[in-house]
C-alpha atoms as a printed R data frame, in Angstrom:
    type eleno elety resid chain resno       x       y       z
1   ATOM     1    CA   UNK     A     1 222.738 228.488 -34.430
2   ATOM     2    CA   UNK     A     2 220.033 229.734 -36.451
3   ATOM     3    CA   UNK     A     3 218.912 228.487 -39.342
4   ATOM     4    CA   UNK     A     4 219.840 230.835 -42.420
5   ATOM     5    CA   UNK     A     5 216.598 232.230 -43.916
6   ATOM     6    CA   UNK     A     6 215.599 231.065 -46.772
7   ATOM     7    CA   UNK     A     7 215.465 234.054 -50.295
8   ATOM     8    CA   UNK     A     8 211.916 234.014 -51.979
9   ATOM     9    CA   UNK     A     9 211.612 233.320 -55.732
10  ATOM    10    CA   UNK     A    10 210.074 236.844 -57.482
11  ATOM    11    CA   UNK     A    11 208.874 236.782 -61.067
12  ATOM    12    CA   UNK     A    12 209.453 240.528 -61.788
13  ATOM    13    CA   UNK     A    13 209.735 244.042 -59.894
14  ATOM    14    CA   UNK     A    14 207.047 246.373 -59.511
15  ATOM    15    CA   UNK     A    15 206.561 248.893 -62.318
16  ATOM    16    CA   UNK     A    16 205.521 251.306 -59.541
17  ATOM    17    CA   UNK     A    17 206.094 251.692 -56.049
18  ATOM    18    CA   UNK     A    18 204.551 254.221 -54.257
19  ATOM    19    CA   UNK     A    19 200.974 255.284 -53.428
20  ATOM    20    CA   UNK     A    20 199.015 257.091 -51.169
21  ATOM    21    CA   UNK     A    21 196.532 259.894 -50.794
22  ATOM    22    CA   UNK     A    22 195.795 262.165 -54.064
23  ATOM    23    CA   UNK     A    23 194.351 264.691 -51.972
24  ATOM    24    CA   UNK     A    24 197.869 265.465 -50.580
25  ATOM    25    CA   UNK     A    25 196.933 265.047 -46.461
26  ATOM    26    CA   UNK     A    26 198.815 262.992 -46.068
27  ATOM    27    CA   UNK     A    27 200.448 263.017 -42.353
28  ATOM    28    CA   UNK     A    28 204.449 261.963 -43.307
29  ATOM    29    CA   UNK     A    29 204.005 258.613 -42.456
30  ATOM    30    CA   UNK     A    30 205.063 255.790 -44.928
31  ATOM    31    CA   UNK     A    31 204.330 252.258 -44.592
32  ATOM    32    CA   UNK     A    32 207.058 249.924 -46.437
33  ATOM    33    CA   UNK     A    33 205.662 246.484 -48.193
34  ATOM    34    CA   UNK     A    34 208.538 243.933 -49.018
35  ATOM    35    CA   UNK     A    35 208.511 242.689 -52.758
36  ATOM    36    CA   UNK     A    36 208.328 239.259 -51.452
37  ATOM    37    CA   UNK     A    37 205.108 240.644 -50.206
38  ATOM    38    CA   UNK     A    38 203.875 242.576 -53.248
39  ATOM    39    CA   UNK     A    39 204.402 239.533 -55.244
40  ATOM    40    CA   UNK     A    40 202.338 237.532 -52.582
41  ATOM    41    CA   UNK     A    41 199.251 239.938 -53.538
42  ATOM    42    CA   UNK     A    42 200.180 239.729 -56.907
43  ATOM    43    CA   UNK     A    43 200.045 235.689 -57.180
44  ATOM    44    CA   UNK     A    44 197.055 235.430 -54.964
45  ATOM    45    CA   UNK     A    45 194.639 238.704 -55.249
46  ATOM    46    CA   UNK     A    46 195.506 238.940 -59.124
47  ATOM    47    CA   UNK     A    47 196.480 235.616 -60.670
48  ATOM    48    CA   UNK     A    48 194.117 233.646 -58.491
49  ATOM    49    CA   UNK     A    49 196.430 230.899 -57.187
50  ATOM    50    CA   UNK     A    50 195.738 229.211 -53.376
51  ATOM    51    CA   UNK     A    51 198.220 229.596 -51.462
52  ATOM    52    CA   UNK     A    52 199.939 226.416 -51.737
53  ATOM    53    CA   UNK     A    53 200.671 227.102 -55.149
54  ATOM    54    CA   UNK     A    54 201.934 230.749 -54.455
55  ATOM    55    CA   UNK     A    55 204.716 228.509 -52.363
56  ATOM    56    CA   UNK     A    56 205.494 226.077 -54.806
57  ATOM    57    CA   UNK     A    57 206.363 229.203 -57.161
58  ATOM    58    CA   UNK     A    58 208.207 231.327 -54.465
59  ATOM    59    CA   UNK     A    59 210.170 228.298 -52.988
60  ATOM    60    CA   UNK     A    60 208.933 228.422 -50.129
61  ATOM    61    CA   UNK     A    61 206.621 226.647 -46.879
62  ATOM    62    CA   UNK     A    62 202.678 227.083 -47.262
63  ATOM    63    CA   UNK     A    63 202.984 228.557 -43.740
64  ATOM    64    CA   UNK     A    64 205.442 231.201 -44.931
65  ATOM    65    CA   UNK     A    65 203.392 232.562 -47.934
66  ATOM    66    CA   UNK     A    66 200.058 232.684 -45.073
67  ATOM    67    CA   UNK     A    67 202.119 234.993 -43.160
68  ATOM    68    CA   UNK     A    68 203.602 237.544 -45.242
69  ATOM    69    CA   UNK     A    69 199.732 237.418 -47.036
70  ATOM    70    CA   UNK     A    70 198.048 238.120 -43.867
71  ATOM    71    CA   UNK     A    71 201.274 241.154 -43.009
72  ATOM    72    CA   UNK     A    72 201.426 242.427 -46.626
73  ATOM    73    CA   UNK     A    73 197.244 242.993 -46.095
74  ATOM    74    CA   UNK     A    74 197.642 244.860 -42.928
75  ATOM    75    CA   UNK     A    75 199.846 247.129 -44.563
76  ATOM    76    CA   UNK     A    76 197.933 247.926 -47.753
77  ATOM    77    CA   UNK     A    77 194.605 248.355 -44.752
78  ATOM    78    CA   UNK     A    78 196.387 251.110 -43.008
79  ATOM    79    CA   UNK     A    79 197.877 252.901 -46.220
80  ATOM    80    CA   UNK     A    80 194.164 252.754 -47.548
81  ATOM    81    CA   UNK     A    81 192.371 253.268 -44.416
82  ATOM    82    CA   UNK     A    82 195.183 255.856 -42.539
83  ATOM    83    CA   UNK     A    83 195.942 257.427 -45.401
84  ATOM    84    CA   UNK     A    84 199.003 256.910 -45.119
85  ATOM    85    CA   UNK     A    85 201.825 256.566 -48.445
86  ATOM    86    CA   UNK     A    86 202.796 253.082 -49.645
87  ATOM    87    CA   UNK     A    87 206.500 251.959 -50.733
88  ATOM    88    CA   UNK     A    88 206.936 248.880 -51.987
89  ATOM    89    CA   UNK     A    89 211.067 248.538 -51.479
90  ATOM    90    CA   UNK     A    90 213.536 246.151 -50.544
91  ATOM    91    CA   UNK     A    91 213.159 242.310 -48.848
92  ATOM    92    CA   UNK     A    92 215.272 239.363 -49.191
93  ATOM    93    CA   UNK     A    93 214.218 237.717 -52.720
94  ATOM    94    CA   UNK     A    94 215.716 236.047 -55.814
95  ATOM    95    CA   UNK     A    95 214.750 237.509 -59.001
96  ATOM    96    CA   UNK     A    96 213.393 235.118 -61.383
97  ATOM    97    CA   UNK     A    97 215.067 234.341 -64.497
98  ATOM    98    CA   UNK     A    98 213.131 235.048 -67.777
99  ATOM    99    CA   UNK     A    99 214.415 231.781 -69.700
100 ATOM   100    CA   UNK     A   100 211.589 229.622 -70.018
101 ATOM   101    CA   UNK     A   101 213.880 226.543 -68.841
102 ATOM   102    CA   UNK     A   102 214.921 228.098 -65.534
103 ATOM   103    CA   UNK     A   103 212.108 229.711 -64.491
104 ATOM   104    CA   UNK     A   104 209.247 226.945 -65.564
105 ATOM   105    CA   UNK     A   105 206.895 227.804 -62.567
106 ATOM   106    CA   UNK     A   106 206.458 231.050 -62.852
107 ATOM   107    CA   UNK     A   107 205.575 231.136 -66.505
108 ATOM   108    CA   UNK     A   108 207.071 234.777 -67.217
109 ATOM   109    CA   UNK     A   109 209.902 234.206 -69.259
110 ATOM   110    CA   UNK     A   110 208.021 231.293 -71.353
111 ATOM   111    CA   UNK     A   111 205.224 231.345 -73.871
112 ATOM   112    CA   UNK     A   112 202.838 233.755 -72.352
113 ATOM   113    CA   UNK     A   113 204.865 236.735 -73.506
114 ATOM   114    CA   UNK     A   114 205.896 235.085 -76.722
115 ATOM   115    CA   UNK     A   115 201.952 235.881 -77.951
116 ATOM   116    CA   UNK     A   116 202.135 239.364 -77.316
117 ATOM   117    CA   UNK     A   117 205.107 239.521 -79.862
118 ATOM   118    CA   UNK     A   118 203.022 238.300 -82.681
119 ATOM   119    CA   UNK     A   119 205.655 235.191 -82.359
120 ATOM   120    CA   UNK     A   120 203.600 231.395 -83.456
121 ATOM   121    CA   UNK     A   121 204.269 228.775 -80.949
């Protein structure tokens, strides 16, 4: 029997999920990136972290987060490259929870967007 696979930890949704070509030549074809994956470019390309810590806050193996990272940038190549449209929909995650004691890793639902709020810590 196989072993169940395991959900990855997500700190929030995309606040958008499609691109593609502005010039509208595009041929039809769509190319679908996982949020698991999003949030893989998201913790590595934009927040900096090595890939060991991107597991740590996803809950999952090193060699997991090295695989979906190496997919989730062959995808975003051909969208840019083929022109081709990009969804980012669907996957198999958990959504984080924004209370600061559940979700310690991730650091969403704690004191980073307290200072936005004006709010003294």
């Amino acid at each position: 029997m196989a072993r169940p696979r395991k959900r990855r930890r997500v700190c929030g949704l995309p606040n958008h999920r499609v691109f593609g070509p502005m010039n509208n030549n595009s041929n039809g074809e769509s190319i679908i990136l996982s949020v698991e994956e999003y949030e893989v470019i998201r913790l590595i390309d934009l927040e900096g972290l090595e890939q060991e810590e991107c597991a740590e806050r996803m809950d999952v193996a090193r060699s997991t987060i090295q695989r979906m990272y190496s997919e989730a940038k062959r995808k975003v190549a051909d969208s840019i490259v083929n022109g081709k449209t990009l969804r980012i929909e669907g996957g198999d995650y958990i959504l984080c929870e924004l209370d600061r004691d559940k979700c310690v890793p991730c650091n969403r639902g704690g004191h980073r967007h307290r200072r936005g709020r004006g709010q003294n810590i």
